[in-house]
PDB file of N, CA and C in Angstrom:
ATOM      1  N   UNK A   7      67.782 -24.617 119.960  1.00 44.00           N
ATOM      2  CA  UNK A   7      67.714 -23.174 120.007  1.00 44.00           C
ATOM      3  C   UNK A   7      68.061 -22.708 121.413  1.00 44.00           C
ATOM      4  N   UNK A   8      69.280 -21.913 121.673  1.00 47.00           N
ATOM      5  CA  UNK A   8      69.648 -20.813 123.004  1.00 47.00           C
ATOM      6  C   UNK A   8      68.369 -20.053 123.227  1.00 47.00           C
ATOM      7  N   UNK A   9      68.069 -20.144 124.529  1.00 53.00           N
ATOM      8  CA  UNK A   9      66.976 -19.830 125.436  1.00 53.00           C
ATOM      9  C   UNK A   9      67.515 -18.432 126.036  1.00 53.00           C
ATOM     10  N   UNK A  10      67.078 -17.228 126.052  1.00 52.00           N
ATOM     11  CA  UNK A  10      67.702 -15.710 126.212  1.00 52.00           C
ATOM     12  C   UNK A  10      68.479 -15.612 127.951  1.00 52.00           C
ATOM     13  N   UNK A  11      68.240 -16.927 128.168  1.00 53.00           N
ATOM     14  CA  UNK A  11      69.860 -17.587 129.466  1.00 53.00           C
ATOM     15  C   UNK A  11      71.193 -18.602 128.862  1.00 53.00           C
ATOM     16  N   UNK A  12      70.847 -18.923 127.638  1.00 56.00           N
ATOM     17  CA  UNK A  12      72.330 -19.398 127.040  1.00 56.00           C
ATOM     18  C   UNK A  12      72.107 -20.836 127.340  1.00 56.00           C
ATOM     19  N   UNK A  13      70.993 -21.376 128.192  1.00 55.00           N
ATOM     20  CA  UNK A  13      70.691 -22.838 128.206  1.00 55.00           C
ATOM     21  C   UNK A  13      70.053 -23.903 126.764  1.00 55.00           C
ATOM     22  N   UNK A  14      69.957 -25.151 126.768  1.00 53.00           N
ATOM     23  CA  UNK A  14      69.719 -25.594 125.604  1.00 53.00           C
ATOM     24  C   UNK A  14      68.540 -26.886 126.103  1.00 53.00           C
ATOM     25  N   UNK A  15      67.461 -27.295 125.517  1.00 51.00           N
ATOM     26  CA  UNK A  15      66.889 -28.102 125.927  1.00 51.00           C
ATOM     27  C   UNK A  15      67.318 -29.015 125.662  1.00 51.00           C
ATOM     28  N   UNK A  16      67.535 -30.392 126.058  1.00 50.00           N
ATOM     29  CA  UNK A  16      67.926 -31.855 125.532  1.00 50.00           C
ATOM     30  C   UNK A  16      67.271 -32.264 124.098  1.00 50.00           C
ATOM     31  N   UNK A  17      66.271 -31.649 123.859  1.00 49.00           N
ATOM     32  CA  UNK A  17      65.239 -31.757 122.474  1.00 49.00           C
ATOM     33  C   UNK A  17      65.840 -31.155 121.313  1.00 49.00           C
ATOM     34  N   UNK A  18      66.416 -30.171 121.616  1.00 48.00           N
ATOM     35  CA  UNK A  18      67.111 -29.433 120.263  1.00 48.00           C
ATOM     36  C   UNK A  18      67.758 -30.219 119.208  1.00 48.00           C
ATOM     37  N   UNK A  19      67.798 -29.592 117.910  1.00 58.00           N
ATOM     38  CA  UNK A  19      68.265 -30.044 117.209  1.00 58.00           C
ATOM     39  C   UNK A  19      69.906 -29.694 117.139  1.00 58.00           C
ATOM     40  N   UNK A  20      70.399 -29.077 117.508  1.00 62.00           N
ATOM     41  CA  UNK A  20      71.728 -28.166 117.339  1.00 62.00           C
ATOM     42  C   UNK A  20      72.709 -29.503 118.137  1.00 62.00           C
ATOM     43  N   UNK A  21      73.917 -29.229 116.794  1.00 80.00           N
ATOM     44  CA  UNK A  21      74.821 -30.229 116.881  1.00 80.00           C
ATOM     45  C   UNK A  21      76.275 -29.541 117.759  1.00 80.00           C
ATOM     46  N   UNK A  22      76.566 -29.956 118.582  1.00 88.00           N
ATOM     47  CA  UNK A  22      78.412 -29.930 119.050  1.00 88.00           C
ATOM     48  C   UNK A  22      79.284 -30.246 118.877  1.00 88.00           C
ATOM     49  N   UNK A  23      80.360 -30.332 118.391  1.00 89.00           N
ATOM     50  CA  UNK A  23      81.848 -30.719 118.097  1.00 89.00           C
ATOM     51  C   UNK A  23      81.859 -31.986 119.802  1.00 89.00           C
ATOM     52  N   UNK A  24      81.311 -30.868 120.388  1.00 92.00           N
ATOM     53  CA  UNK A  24      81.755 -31.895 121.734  1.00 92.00           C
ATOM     54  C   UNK A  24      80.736 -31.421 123.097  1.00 92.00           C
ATOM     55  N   UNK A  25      80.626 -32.298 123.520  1.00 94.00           N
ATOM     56  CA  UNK A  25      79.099 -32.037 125.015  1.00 94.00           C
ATOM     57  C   UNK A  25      80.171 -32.583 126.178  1.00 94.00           C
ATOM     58  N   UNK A  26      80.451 -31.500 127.341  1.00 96.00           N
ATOM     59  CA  UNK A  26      81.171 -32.411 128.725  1.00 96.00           C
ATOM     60  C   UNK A  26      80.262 -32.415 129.200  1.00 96.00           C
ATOM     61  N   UNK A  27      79.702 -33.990 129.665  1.00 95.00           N
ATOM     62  CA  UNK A  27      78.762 -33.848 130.067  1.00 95.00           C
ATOM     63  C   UNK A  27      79.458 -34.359 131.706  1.00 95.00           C
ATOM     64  N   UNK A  28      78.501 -33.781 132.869  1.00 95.00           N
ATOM     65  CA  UNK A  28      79.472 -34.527 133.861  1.00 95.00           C
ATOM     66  C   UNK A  28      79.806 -32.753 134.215  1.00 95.00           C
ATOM     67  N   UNK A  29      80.065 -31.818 133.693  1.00 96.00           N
ATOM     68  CA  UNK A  29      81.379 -30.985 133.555  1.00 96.00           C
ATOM     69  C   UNK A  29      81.081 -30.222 135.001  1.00 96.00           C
ATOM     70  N   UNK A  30      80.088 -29.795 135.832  1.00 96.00           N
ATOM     71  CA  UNK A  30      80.757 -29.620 137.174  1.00 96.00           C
ATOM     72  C   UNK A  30      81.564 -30.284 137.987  1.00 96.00           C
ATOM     73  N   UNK A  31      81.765 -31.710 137.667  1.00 96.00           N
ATOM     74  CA  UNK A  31      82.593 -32.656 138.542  1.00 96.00           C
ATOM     75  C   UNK A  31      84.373 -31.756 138.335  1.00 96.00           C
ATOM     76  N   UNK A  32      84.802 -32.907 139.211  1.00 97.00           N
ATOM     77  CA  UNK A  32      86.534 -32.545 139.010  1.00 97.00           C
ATOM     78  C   UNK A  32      86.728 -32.592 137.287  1.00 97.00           C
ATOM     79  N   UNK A  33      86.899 -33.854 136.930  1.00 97.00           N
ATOM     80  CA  UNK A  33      87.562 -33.730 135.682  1.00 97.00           C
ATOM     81  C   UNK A  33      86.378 -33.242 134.471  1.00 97.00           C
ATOM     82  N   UNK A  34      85.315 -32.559 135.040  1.00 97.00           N
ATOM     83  CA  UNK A  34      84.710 -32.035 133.443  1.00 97.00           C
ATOM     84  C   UNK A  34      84.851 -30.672 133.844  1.00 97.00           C
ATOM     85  N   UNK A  35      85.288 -30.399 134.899  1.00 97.00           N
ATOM     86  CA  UNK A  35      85.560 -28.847 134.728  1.00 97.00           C
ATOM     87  C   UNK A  35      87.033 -28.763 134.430  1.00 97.00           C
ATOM     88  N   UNK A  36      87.908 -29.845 134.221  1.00 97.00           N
ATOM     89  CA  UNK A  36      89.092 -29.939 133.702  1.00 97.00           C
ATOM     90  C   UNK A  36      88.746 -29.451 132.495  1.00 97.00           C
ATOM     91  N   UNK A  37      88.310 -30.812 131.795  1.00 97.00           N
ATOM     92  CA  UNK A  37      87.597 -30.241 130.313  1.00 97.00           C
ATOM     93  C   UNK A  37      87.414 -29.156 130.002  1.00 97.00           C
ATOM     94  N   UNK A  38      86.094 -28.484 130.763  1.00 95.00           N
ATOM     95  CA  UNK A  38      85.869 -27.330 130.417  1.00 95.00           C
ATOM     96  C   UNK A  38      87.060 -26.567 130.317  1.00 95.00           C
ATOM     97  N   UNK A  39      88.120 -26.456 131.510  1.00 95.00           N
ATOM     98  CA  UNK A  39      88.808 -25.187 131.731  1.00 95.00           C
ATOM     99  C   UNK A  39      89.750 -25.258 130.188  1.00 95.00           C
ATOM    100  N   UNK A  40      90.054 -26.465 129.695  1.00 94.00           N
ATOM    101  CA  UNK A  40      90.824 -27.087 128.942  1.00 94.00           C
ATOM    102  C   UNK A  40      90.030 -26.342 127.507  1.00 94.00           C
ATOM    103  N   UNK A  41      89.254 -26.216 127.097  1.00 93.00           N
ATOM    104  CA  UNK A  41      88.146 -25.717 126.354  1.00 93.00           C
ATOM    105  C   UNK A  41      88.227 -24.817 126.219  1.00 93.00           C
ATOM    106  N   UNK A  42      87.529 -23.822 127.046  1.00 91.00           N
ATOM    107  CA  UNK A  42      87.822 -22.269 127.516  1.00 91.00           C
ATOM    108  C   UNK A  42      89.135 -21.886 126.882  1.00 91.00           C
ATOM    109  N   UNK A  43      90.523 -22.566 127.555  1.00 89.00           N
ATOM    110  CA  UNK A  43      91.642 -22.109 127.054  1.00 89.00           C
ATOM    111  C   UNK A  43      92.244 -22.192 126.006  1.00 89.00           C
ATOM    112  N   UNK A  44      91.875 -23.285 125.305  1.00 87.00           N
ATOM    113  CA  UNK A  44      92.294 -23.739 123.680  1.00 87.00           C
ATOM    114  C   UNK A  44      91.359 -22.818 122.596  1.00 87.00           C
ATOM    115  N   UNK A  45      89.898 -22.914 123.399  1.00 81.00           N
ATOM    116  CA  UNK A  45      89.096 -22.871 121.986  1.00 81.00           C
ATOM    117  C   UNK A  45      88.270 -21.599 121.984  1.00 81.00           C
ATOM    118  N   UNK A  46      88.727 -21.112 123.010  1.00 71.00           N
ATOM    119  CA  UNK A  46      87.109 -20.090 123.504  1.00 71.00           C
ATOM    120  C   UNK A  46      87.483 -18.505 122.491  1.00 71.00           C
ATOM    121  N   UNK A  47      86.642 -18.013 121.673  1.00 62.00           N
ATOM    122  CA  UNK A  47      86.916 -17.106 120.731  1.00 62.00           C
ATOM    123  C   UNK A  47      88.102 -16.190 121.559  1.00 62.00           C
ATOM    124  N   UNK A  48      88.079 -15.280 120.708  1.00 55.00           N
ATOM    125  CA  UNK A  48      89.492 -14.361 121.831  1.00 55.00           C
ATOM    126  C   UNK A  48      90.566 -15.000 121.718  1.00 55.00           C
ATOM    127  N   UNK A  49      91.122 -16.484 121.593  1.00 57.00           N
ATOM    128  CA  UNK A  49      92.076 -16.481 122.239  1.00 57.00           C
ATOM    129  C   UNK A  49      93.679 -16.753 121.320  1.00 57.00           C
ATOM    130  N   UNK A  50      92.934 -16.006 119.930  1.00 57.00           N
ATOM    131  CA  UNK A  50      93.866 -15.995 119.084  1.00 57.00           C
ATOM    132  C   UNK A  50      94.591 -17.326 118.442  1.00 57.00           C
ATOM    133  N   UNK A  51      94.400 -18.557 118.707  1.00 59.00           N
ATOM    134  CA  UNK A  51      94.746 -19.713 117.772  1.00 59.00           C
ATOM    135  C   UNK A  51      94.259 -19.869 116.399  1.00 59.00           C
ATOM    136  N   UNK A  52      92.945 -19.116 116.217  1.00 62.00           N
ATOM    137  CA  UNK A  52      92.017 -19.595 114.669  1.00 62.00           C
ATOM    138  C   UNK A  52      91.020 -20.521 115.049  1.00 62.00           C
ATOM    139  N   UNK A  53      91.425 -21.619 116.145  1.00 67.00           N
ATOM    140  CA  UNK A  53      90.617 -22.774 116.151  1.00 67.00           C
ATOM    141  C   UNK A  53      89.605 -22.538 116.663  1.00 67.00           C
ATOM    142  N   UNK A  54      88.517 -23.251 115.813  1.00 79.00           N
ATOM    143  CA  UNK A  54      86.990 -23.363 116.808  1.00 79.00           C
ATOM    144  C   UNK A  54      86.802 -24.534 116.891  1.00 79.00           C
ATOM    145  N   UNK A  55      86.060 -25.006 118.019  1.00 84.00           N
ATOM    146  CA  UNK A  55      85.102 -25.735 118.756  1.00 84.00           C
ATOM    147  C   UNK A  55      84.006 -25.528 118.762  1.00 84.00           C
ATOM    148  N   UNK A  56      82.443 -26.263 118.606  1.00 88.00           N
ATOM    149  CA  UNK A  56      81.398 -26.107 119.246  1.00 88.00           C
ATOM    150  C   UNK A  56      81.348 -27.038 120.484  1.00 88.00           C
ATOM    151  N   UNK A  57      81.144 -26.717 121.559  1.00 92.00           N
ATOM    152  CA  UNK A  57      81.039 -27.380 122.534  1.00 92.00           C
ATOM    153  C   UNK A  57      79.845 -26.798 123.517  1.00 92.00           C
ATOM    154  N   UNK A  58      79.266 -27.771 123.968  1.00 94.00           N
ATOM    155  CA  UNK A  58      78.677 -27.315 125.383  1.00 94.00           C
ATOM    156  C   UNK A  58      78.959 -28.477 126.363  1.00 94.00           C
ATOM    157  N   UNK A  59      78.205 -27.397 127.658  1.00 96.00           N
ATOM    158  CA  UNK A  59      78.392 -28.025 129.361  1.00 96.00           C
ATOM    159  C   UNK A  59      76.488 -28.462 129.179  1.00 96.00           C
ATOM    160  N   UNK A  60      77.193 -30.189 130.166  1.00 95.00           N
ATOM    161  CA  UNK A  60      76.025 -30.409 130.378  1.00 95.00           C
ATOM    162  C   UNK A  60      76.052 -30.977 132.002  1.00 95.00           C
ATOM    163  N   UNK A  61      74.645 -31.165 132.295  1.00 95.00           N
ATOM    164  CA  UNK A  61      74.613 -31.918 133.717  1.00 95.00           C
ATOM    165  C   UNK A  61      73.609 -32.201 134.230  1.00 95.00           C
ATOM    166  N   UNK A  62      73.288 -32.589 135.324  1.00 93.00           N
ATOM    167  CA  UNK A  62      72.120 -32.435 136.242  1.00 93.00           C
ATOM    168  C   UNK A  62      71.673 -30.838 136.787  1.00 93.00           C
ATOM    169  N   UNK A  63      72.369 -30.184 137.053  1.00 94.00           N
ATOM    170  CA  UNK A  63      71.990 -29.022 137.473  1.00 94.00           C
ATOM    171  C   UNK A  63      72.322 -28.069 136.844  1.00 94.00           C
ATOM    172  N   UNK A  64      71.288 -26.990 136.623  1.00 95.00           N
ATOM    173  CA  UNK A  64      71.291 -26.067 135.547  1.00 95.00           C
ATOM    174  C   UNK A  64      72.105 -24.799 136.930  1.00 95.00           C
ATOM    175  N   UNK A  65      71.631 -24.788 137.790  1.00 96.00           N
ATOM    176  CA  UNK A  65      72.670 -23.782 138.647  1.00 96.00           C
ATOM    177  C   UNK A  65      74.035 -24.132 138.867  1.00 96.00           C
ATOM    178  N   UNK A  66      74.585 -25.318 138.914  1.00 96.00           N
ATOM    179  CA  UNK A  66      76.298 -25.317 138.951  1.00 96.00           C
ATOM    180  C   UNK A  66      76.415 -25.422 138.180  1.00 96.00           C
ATOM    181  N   UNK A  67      75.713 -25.578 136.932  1.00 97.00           N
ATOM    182  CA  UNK A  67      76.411 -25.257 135.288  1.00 97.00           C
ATOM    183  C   UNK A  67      76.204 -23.942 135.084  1.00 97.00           C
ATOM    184  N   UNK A  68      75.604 -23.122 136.026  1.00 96.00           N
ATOM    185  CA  UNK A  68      75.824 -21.669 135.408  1.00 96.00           C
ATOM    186  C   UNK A  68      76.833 -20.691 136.220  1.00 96.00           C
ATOM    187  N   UNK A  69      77.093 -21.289 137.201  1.00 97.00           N
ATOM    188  CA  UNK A  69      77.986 -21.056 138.031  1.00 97.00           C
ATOM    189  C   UNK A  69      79.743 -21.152 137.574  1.00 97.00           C
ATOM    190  N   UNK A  70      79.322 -22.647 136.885  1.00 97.00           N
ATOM    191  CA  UNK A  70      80.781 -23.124 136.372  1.00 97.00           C
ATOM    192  C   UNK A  70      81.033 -22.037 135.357  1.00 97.00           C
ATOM    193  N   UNK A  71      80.236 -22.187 134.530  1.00 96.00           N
ATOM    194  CA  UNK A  71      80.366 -21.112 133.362  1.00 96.00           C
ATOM    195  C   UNK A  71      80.844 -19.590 133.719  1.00 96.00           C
ATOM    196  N   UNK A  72      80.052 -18.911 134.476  1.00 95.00           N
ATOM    197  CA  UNK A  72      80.471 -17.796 135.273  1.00 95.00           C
ATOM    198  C   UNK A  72      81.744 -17.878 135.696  1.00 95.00           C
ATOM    199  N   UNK A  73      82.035 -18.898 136.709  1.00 95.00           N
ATOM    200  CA  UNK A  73      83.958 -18.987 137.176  1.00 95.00           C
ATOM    201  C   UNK A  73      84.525 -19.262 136.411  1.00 95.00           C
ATOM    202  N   UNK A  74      84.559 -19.687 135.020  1.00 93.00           N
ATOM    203  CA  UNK A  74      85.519 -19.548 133.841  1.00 93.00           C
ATOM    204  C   UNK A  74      85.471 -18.384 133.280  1.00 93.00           C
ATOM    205  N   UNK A  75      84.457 -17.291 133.146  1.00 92.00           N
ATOM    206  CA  UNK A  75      84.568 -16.645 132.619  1.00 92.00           C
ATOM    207  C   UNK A  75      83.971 -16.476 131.407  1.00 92.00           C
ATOM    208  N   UNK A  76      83.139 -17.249 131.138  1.00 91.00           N
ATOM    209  CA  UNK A  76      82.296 -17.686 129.875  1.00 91.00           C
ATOM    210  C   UNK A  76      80.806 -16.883 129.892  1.00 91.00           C
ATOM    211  N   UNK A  77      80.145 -16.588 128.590  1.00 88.00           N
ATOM    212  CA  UNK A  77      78.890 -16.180 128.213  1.00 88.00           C
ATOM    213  C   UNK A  77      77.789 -17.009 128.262  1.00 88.00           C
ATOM    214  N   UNK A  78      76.998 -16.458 127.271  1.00 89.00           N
ATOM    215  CA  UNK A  78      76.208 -17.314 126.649  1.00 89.00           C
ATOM    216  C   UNK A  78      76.255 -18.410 125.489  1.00 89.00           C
ATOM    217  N   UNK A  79      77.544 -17.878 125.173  1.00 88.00           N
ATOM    218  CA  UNK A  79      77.891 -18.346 123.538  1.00 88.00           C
ATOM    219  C   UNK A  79      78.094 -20.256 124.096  1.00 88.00           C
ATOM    220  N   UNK A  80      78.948 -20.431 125.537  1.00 92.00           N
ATOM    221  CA  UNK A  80      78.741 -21.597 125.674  1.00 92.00           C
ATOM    222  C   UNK A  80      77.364 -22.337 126.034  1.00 92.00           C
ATOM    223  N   UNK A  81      76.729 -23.007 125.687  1.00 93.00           N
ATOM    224  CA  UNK A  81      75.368 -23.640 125.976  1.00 93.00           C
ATOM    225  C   UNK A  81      75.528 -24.242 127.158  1.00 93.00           C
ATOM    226  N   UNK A  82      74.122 -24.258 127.830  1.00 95.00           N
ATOM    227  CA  UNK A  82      74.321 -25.106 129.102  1.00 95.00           C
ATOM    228  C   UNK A  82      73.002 -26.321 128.721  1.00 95.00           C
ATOM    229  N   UNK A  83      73.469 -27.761 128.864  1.00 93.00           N
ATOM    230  CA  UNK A  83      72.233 -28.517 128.413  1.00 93.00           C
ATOM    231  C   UNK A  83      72.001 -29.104 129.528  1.00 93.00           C
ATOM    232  N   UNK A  84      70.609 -29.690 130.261  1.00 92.00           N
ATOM    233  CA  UNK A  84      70.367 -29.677 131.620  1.00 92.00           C
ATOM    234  C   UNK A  84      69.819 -31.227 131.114  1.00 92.00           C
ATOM    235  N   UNK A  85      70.475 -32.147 131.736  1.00 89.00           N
ATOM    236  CA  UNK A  85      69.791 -33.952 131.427  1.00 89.00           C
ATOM    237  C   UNK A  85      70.281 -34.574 132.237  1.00 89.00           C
ATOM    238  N   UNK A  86      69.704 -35.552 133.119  1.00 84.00           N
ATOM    239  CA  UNK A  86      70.058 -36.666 134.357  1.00 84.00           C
ATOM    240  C   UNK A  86      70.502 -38.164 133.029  1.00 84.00           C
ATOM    241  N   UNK A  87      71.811 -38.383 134.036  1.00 82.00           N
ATOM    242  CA  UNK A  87      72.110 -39.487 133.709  1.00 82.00           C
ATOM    243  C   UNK A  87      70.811 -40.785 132.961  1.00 82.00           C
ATOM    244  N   UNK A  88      70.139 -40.471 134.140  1.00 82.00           N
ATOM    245  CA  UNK A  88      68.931 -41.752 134.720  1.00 82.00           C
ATOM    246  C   UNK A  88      67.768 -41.454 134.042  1.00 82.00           C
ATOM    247  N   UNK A  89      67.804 -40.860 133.158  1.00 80.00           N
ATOM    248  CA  UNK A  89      66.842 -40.655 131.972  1.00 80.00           C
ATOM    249  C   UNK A  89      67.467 -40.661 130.488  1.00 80.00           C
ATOM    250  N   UNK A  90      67.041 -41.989 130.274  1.00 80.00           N
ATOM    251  CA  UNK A  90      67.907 -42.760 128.803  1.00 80.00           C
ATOM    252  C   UNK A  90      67.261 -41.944 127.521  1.00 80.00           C
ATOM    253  N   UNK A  91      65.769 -41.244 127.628  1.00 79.00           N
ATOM    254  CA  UNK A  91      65.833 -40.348 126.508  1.00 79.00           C
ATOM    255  C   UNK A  91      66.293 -39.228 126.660  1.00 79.00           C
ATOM    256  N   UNK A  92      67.000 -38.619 127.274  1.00 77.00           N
ATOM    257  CA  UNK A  92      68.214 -37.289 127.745  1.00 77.00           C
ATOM    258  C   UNK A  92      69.118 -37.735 126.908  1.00 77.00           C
ATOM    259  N   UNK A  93      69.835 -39.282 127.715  1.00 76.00           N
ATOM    260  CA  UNK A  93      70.888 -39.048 126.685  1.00 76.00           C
ATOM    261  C   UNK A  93      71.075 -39.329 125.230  1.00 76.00           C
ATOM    262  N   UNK A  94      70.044 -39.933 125.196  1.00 77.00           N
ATOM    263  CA  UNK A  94      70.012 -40.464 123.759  1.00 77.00           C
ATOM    264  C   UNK A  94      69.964 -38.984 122.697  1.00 77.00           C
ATOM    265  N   UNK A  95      69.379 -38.003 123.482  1.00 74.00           N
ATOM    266  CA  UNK A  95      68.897 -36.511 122.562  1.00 74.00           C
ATOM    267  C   UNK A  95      70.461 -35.760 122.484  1.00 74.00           C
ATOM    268  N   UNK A  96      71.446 -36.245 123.888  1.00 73.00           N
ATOM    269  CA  UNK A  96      72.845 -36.002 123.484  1.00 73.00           C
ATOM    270  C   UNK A  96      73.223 -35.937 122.569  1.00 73.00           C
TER     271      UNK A  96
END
């Protein structure tokens, strides 16, 4: 369940087409931007995606989101590598 900031707990049940996880780095904000531009409503192809951004930090994932240009509609899921039940809830 989206939290009234567009974030997602690692616990949720809600499924994604696709999670970048990583995605403030260089190449997951590739991803992302790659995302945004193919799939992000608006952009007139038909195609959808569910996707969210994930990472260690819930502030450069909201940041990233913001410099793309993105809402709430993208999820932000907040999980450290180095905690194996994070990713396993991936």
């Amino acid at each position: 369940r989206l939290s009234p900031h567009g974030t997602v707990s690692v616990t949720t049940q809600k499924r994604f087409d696709l999670i970048v996880y990583g995605a403030t780095g260089f190449t997951g904000r590739l991803a992302c931007e790659y995302l945004q531009d193919k799939y992000h409503h608006g952009n007139g192809n038909g195609n959808t995606v569910s996707w969210a951004m994930a990472g260690r930090s819930k502030e450069k994932l909201e940041a990233l989101r913001s410099s793309l240009g993105l809402g709430e509609e993208i999820p932000i899921i907040v999980a450290d590598a180095k905690d194996a039940g994070a990713m396993d809830e991936l």
